[in-house]
JSON list of C-alpha atoms in Angstrom, two decimals:
[
{"chain": "A", "resi": 1, "resn": "MET", "atom": "CA", "xyz": [-4.23, 12.46, 25.07]},
{"chain": "A", "resi": 2, "resn": "SER", "atom": "CA", "xyz": [-3.50, 10.72, 21.79]},
{"chain": "A", "resi": 3, "resn": "PRO", "atom": "CA", "xyz": [-6.27, 9.82, 19.55]},
{"chain": "A", "resi": 4, "resn": "LEU", "atom": "CA", "xyz": [-5.90, 6.17, 20.18]},
{"chain": "A", "resi": 5, "resn": "ALA", "atom": "CA", "xyz": [-5.96, 6.67, 23.87]},
{"chain": "A", "resi": 6, "resn": "ARG", "atom": "CA", "xyz": [-9.17, 8.84, 23.49]},
{"chain": "A", "resi": 7, "resn": "VAL", "atom": "CA", "xyz": [-10.93, 6.22, 21.43]},
{"chain": "A", "resi": 8, "resn": "ASP", "atom": "CA", "xyz": [-9.84, 3.39, 23.62]},
{"chain": "A", "resi": 9, "resn": "GLU", "atom": "CA", "xyz": [-11.11, 5.20, 26.68]},
{"chain": "A", "resi": 10, "resn": "ALA", "atom": "CA", "xyz": [-14.54, 5.86, 25.13]},
{"chain": "A", "resi": 11, "resn": "TYR", "atom": "CA", "xyz": [-15.16, 2.67, 23.20]},
{"chain": "A", "resi": 12, "resn": "GLY", "atom": "CA", "xyz": [-13.31, 0.05, 25.30]},
{"chain": "A", "resi": 13, "resn": "PRO", "atom": "CA", "xyz": [-16.47, -0.42, 27.71]},
{"chain": "A", "resi": 14, "resn": "ARG", "atom": "CA", "xyz": [-18.34, -1.40, 24.46]},
{"chain": "A", "resi": 15, "resn": "PHE", "atom": "CA", "xyz": [-16.57, -4.77, 24.48]},
{"chain": "A", "resi": 16, "resn": "ALA", "atom": "CA", "xyz": [-18.87, -5.96, 27.35]},
{"chain": "A", "resi": 17, "resn": "GLU", "atom": "CA", "xyz": [-21.66, -5.90, 24.76]},
{"chain": "A", "resi": 18, "resn": "PHE", "atom": "CA", "xyz": [-19.98, -8.51, 22.66]},
{"chain": "A", "resi": 19, "resn": "ALA", "atom": "CA", "xyz": [-21.36, -11.21, 25.07]},
{"chain": "A", "resi": 20, "resn": "PHE", "atom": "CA", "xyz": [-24.83, -10.39, 24.33]},
{"chain": "A", "resi": 21, "resn": "GLU", "atom": "CA", "xyz": [-24.87, -8.80, 20.86]},
{"chain": "A", "resi": 22, "resn": "PRO", "atom": "CA", "xyz": [-23.25, -11.32, 18.42]},
{"chain": "A", "resi": 23, "resn": "ALA", "atom": "CA", "xyz": [-24.20, -9.14, 15.52]},
{"chain": "A", "resi": 24, "resn": "PHE", "atom": "CA", "xyz": [-22.32, -6.24, 16.99]},
{"chain": "A", "resi": 25, "resn": "LEU", "atom": "CA", "xyz": [-19.29, -8.42, 17.56]},
{"chain": "A", "resi": 26, "resn": "ALA", "atom": "CA", "xyz": [-19.58, -9.58, 13.88]},
{"chain": "A", "resi": 27, "resn": "ALA", "atom": "CA", "xyz": [-19.86, -5.91, 12.59]},
{"chain": "A", "resi": 28, "resn": "VAL", "atom": "CA", "xyz": [-16.63, -4.91, 14.59]},
{"chain": "A", "resi": 29, "resn": "ASP", "atom": "CA", "xyz": [-14.79, -8.01, 13.21]},
{"chain": "A", "resi": 30, "resn": "GLN", "atom": "CA", "xyz": [-15.65, -6.80, 9.83]},
{"chain": "A", "resi": 31, "resn": "HIS", "atom": "CA", "xyz": [-14.37, -3.24, 10.59]},
{"chain": "A", "resi": 32, "resn": "VAL", "atom": "CA", "xyz": [-11.24, -4.66, 12.00]},
{"chain": "A", "resi": 33, "resn": "ALA", "atom": "CA", "xyz": [-10.53, -6.59, 8.73]},
{"chain": "A", "resi": 34, "resn": "GLU", "atom": "CA", "xyz": [-11.23, -3.43, 6.68]},
{"chain": "A", "resi": 35, "resn": "LEU", "atom": "CA", "xyz": [-8.83, -1.40, 8.75]},
{"chain": "A", "resi": 36, "resn": "ARG", "atom": "CA", "xyz": [-6.27, -3.88, 8.48]},
{"chain": "A", "resi": 37, "resn": "ASP", "atom": "CA", "xyz": [-6.59, -3.84, 4.62]},
{"chain": "A", "resi": 38, "resn": "ARG", "atom": "CA", "xyz": [-6.84, 0.02, 4.62]},
{"chain": "A", "resi": 39, "resn": "LEU", "atom": "CA", "xyz": [-3.68, 0.29, 6.78]},
{"chain": "A", "resi": 40, "resn": "ALA", "atom": "CA", "xyz": [-1.82, -2.32, 4.76]},
{"chain": "A", "resi": 41, "resn": "ALA", "atom": "CA", "xyz": [-1.40, -4.39, 7.82]},
{"chain": "A", "resi": 42, "resn": "GLY", "atom": "CA", "xyz": [-3.04, -7.60, 6.36]},
{"chain": "A", "resi": 43, "resn": "SER", "atom": "CA", "xyz": [-1.13, -10.58, 5.65]},
{"chain": "A", "resi": 44, "resn": "PRO", "atom": "CA", "xyz": [-1.90, -14.19, 4.47]},
{"chain": "A", "resi": 45, "resn": "GLY", "atom": "CA", "xyz": [-0.81, -15.62, 7.89]},
{"chain": "A", "resi": 46, "resn": "LEU", "atom": "CA", "xyz": [-2.87, -16.66, 10.63]},
{"chain": "A", "resi": 47, "resn": "HIS", "atom": "CA", "xyz": [-1.52, -14.00, 12.92]},
{"chain": "A", "resi": 48, "resn": "PRO", "atom": "CA", "xyz": [-1.66, -10.61, 11.04]},
{"chain": "A", "resi": 49, "resn": "PRO", "atom": "CA", "xyz": [0.97, -8.08, 12.10]},
{"chain": "A", "resi": 50, "resn": "ALA", "atom": "CA", "xyz": [0.11, -5.09, 14.22]},
{"chain": "A", "resi": 51, "resn": "PRO", "atom": "CA", "xyz": [-0.82, -1.91, 12.23]},
{"chain": "A", "resi": 52, "resn": "ASP", "atom": "CA", "xyz": [1.32, 0.92, 12.36]},
{"chain": "A", "resi": 53, "resn": "ALA", "atom": "CA", "xyz": [0.49, 2.88, 15.44]},
{"chain": "A", "resi": 54, "resn": "ASP", "atom": "CA", "xyz": [1.05, 6.29, 13.86]},
{"chain": "A", "resi": 55, "resn": "ALA", "atom": "CA", "xyz": [-1.13, 5.23, 10.76]},
{"chain": "A", "resi": 56, "resn": "LEU", "atom": "CA", "xyz": [-3.92, 4.09, 13.06]},
{"chain": "A", "resi": 57, "resn": "ALA", "atom": "CA", "xyz": [-3.64, 7.27, 15.15]},
{"chain": "A", "resi": 58, "resn": "ASP", "atom": "CA", "xyz": [-3.84, 9.34, 11.96]},
{"chain": "A", "resi": 59, "resn": "TYR", "atom": "CA", "xyz": [-6.83, 7.51, 10.77]},
{"chain": "A", "resi": 60, "resn": "ALA", "atom": "CA", "xyz": [-8.65, 7.74, 14.10]},
{"chain": "A", "resi": 61, "resn": "LEU", "atom": "CA", "xyz": [-8.05, 11.41, 14.34]},
{"chain": "A", "resi": 62, "resn": "GLY", "atom": "CA", "xyz": [-9.30, 11.91, 10.79]},
{"chain": "A", "resi": 63, "resn": "PHE", "atom": "CA", "xyz": [-12.29, 9.76, 11.51]},
{"chain": "A", "resi": 64, "resn": "LEU", "atom": "CA", "xyz": [-13.04, 11.65, 14.69]},
{"chain": "A", "resi": 65, "resn": "ASP", "atom": "CA", "xyz": [-12.77, 14.98, 12.82]},
{"chain": "A", "resi": 66, "resn": "ALA", "atom": "CA", "xyz": [-15.10, 13.87, 10.20]},
{"chain": "A", "resi": 67, "resn": "LEU", "atom": "CA", "xyz": [-17.67, 12.80, 12.91]},
{"chain": "A", "resi": 68, "resn": "ALA", "atom": "CA", "xyz": [-17.25, 16.26, 14.64]},
{"chain": "A", "resi": 69, "resn": "GLU", "atom": "CA", "xyz": [-17.88, 18.08, 11.29]},
{"chain": "A", "resi": 70, "resn": "THR", "atom": "CA", "xyz": [-21.10, 16.29, 10.84]},
{"chain": "A", "resi": 71, "resn": "ASP", "atom": "CA", "xyz": [-22.19, 16.73, 14.45]},
{"chain": "A", "resi": 72, "resn": "TRP", "atom": "CA", "xyz": [-22.53, 13.11, 15.08]},
{"chain": "A", "resi": 73, "resn": "ARG", "atom": "CA", "xyz": [-23.74, 12.06, 18.39]},
{"chain": "A", "resi": 74, "resn": "GLU", "atom": "CA", "xyz": [-23.17, 8.54, 19.67]},
{"chain": "A", "resi": 75, "resn": "PRO", "atom": "CA", "xyz": [-26.38, 6.53, 19.48]},
{"chain": "A", "resi": 76, "resn": "VAL", "atom": "CA", "xyz": [-27.66, 4.06, 22.06]},
{"chain": "A", "resi": 77, "resn": "GLY", "atom": "CA", "xyz": [-27.27, 1.23, 19.61]},
{"chain": "A", "resi": 78, "resn": "HIS", "atom": "CA", "xyz": [-24.55, 0.57, 17.08]},
{"chain": "A", "resi": 79, "resn": "ASP", "atom": "CA", "xyz": [-24.07, 2.46, 13.98]},
{"chain": "A", "resi": 80, "resn": "TYR", "atom": "CA", "xyz": [-21.14, 2.50, 11.33]},
{"chain": "A", "resi": 81, "resn": "ALA", "atom": "CA", "xyz": [-19.25, 4.97, 13.44]},
{"chain": "A", "resi": 82, "resn": "VAL", "atom": "CA", "xyz": [-19.60, 3.08, 16.87]},
{"chain": "A", "resi": 83, "resn": "CYS", "atom": "CA", "xyz": [-18.36, -0.16, 15.01]},
{"chain": "A", "resi": 84, "resn": "ARG", "atom": "CA", "xyz": [-15.66, 1.59, 13.34]},
{"chain": "A", "resi": 85, "resn": "LEU", "atom": "CA", "xyz": [-14.37, 3.33, 16.72]},
{"chain": "A", "resi": 86, "resn": "THR", "atom": "CA", "xyz": [-14.84, -0.09, 18.49]},
{"chain": "A", "resi": 87, "resn": "ALA", "atom": "CA", "xyz": [-12.69, -1.80, 15.97]},
{"chain": "A", "resi": 88, "resn": "ILE", "atom": "CA", "xyz": [-9.96, 0.93, 16.36]},
{"chain": "A", "resi": 89, "resn": "THR", "atom": "CA", "xyz": [-10.11, 0.25, 20.14]},
{"chain": "A", "resi": 90, "resn": "TRP", "atom": "CA", "xyz": [-9.86, -3.57, 19.44]},
{"chain": "A", "resi": 91, "resn": "LEU", "atom": "CA", "xyz": [-6.86, -3.09, 17.23]},
{"chain": "A", "resi": 92, "resn": "THR", "atom": "CA", "xyz": [-5.19, -0.57, 19.85]},
{"chain": "A", "resi": 93, "resn": "ARG", "atom": "CA", "xyz": [-5.74, -3.16, 22.61]},
{"chain": "A", "resi": 94, "resn": "ARG", "atom": "CA", "xyz": [-4.73, -6.24, 20.76]},
{"chain": "A", "resi": 95, "resn": "HIS", "atom": "CA", "xyz": [-1.42, -4.71, 19.81]},
{"chain": "A", "resi": 96, "resn": "ASN", "atom": "CA", "xyz": [-0.75, -2.61, 22.73]},
{"chain": "A", "resi": 97, "resn": "LEU", "atom": "CA", "xyz": [-0.63, 0.58, 20.58]},
{"chain": "A", "resi": 98, "resn": "THR", "atom": "CA", "xyz": [-1.36, 3.29, 23.22]}
]
């Protein structure tokens, strides 16, 4: 299974929390913007282009590896990693990258 598919499967269900957790939605939105900038997918237009699927997959794999090295466990709430992984999922779904 690709890194994007793994992240999508695990963090897609978190989208349901957006309806009652506006702070979580705002944090994920900030992570999406940062990922777009990091992956050079930003543009001045109203509709930014899709990030490169391979670049996003490589980023996701590296992020997951770093979490594994630190023995990170998903919390009940929302920490930096949950927000970042949910943002990866959002980009993956928005641009049909799986």
